[in-house]
Short mmCIF file of N, CA and C in Angstrom, two decimals:
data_model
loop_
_atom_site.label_atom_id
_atom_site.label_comp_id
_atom_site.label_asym_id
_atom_site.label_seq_id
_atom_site.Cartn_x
_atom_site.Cartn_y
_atom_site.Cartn_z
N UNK A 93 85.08 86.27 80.71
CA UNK A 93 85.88 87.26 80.03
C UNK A 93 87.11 86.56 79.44
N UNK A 94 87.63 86.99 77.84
CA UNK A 94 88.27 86.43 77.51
C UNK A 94 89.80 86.90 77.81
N UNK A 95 90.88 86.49 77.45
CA UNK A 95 92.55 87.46 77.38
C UNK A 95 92.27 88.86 76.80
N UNK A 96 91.83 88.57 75.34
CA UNK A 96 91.25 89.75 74.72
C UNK A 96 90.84 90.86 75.60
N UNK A 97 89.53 90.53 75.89
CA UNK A 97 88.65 91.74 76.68
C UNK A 97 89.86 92.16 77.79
N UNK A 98 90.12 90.88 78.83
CA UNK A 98 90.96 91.30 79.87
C UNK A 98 92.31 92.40 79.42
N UNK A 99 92.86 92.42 78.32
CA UNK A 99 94.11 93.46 77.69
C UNK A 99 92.98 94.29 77.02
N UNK A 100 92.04 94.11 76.58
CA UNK A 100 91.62 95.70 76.54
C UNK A 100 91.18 96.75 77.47
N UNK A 101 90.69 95.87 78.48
CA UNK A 101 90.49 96.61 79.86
C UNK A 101 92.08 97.40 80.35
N UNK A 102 92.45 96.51 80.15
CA UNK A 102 94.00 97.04 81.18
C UNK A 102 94.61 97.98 79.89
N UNK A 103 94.72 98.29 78.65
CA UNK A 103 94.91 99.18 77.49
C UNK A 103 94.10 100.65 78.13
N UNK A 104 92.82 100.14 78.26
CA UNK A 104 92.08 101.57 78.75
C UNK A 104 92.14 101.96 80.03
N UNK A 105 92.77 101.04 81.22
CA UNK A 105 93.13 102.07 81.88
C UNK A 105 94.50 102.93 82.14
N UNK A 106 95.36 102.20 81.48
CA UNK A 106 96.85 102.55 81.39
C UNK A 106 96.48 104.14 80.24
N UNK A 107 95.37 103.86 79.11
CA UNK A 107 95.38 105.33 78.84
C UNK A 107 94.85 106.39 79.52
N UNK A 108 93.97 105.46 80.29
CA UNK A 108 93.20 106.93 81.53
C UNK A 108 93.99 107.39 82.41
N UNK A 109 95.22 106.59 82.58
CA UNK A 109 96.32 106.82 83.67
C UNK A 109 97.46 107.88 82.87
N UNK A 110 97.50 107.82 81.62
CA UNK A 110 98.27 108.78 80.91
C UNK A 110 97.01 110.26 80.56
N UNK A 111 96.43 109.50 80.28
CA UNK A 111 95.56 111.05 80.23
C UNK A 111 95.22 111.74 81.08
N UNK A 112 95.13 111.58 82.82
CA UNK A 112 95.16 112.29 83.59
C UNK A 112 96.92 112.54 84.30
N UNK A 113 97.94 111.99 83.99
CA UNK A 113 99.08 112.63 84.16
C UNK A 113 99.35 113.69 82.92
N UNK A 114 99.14 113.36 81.79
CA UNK A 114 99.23 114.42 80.87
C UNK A 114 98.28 115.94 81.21
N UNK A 115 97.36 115.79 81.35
CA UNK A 115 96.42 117.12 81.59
C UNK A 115 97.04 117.60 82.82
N UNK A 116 97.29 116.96 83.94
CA UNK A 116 98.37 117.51 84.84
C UNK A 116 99.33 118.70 84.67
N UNK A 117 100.33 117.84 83.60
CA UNK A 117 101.23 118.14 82.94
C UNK A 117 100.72 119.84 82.02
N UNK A 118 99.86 119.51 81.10
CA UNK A 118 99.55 120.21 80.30
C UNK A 118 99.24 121.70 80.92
N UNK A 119 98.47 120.92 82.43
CA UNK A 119 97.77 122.65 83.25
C UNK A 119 99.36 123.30 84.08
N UNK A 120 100.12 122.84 83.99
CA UNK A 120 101.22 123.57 84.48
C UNK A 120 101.44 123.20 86.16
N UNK A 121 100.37 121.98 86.53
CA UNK A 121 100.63 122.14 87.93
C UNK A 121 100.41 120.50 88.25
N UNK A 122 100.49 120.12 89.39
CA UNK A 122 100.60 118.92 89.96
C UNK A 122 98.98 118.40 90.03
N UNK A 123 98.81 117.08 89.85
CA UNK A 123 97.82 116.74 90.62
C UNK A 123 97.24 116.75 91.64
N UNK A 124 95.82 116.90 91.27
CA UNK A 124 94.46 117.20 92.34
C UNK A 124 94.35 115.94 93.50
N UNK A 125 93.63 115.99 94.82
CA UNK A 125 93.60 114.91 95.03
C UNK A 125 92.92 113.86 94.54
N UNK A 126 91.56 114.72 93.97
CA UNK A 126 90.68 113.48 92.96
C UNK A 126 91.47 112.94 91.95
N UNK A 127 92.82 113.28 91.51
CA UNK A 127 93.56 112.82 90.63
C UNK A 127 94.30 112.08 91.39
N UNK A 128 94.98 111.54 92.53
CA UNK A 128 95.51 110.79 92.86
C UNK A 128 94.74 109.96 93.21
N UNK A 129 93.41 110.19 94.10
CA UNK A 129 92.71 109.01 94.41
C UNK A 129 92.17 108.24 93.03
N UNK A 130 91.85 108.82 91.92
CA UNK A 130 92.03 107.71 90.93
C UNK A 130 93.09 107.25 90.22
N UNK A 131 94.26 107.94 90.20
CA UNK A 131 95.53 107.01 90.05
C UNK A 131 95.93 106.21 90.66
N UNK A 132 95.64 106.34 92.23
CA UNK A 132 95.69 105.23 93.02
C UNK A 132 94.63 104.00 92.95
N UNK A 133 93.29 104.08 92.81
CA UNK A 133 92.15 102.81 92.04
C UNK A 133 92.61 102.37 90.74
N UNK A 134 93.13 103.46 89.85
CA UNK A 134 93.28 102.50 88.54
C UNK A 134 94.58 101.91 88.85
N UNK A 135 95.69 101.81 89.37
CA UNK A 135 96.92 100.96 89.82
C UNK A 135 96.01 100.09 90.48
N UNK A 136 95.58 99.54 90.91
CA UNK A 136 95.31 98.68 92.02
C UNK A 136 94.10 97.70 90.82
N UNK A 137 93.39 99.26 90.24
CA UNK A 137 92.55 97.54 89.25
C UNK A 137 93.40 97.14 88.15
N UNK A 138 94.83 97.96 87.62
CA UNK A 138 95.65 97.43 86.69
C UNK A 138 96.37 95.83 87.31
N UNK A 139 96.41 96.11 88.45
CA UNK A 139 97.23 95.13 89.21
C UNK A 139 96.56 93.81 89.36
N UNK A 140 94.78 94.09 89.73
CA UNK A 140 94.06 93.28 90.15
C UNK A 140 93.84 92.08 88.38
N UNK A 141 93.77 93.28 87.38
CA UNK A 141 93.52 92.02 85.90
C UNK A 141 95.02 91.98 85.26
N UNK A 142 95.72 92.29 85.50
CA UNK A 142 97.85 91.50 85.32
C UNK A 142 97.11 90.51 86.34
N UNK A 143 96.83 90.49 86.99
CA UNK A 143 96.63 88.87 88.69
C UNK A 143 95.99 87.98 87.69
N UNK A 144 94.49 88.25 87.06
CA UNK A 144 94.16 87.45 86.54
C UNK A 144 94.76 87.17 85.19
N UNK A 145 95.10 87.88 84.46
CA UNK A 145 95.86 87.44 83.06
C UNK A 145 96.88 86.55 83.24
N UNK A 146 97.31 86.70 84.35
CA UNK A 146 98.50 85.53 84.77
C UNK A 146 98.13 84.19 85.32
N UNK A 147 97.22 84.62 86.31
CA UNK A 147 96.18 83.07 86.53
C UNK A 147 95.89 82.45 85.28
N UNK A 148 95.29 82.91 84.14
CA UNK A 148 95.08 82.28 83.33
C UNK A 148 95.79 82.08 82.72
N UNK A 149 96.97 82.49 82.49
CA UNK A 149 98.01 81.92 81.63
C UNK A 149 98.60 80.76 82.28
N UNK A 150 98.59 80.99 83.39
CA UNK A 150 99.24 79.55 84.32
C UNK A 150 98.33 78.36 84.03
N UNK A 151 96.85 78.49 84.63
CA UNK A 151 96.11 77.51 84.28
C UNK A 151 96.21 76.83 82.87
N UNK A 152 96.32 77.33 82.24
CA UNK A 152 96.15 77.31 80.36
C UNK A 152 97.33 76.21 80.18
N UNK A 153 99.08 76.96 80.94
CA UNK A 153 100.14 76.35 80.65
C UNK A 153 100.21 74.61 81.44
N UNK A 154 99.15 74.61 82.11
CA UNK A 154 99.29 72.95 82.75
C UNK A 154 98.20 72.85 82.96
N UNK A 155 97.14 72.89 81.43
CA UNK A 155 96.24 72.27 81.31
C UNK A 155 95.02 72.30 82.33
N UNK A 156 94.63 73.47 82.82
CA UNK A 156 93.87 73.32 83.51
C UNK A 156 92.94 74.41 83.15
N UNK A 157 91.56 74.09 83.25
CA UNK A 157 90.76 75.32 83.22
C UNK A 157 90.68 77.00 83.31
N UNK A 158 90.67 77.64 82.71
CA UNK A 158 91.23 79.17 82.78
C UNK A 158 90.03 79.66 83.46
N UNK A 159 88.60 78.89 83.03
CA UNK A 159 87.30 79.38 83.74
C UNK A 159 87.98 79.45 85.47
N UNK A 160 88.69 78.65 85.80
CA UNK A 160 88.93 78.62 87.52
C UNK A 160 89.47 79.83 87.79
N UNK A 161 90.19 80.80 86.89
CA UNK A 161 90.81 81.82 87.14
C UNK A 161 89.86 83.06 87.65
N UNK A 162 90.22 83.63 88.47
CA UNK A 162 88.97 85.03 88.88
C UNK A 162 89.87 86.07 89.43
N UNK A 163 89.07 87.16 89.68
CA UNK A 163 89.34 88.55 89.57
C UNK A 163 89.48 88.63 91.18
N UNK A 164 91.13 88.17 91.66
CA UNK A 164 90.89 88.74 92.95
C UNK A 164 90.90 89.93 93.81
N UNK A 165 90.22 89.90 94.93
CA UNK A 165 90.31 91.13 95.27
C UNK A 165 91.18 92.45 95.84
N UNK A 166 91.03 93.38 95.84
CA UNK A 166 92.66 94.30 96.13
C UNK A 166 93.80 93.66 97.14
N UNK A 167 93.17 94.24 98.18
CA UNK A 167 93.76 93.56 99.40
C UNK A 167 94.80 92.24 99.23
N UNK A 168 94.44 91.51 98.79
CA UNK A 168 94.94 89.77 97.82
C UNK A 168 96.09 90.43 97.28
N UNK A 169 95.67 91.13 96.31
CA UNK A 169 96.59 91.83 95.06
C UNK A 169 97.72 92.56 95.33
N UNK A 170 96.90 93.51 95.83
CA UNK A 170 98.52 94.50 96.69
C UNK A 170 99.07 93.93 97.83
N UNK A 171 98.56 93.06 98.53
CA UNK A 171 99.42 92.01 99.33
C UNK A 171 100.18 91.30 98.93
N UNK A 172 100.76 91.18 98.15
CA UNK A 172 101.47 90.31 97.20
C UNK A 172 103.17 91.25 96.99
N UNK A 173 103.70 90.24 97.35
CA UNK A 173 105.74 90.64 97.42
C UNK A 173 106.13 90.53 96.32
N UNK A 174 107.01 91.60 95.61
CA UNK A 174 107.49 91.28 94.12
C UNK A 174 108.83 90.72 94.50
#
């Protein structure tokens, strides 16, 4: 997968993440729990390809293979201290 694909993935879910806070919005009432449990998966796979877009930008910046870069898994991801 290229940068490309990887920012279009993360484009479509940042709009699935606005389009189910908007319809929220729109019905006059708060989110469902099936609406949080997928706001909560799509944060976590937004998080998981930012991990790799950055791996590969690192690799790239000191010459090293971007193929080495991979999609790690949640746990990895949201374990991680800002």
């Amino acid at each position: 997968m290229d940068d490309s694909r990887i920012m279009d993935h993360i484009e479509e879910l940042v709009a699935e993440e606005h389009r189910l806070l908007d319809q929220a919005g729109e019905a006059g009432h708060g989110i469902d729990q099936a609406g949080h449990e997928r706001l909560e998966q799509i944060g976590i796979e937004l998080d998981r390809y930012w991990d790799l877009l950055r791996q590969r930008r690192a690799k790239r910046e000191f010459d090293l293979p971007v193929t080495d870069a991979g999609l790690r898994d949640a746990d990895t991801v949201e374990g991680y201290e800002g």
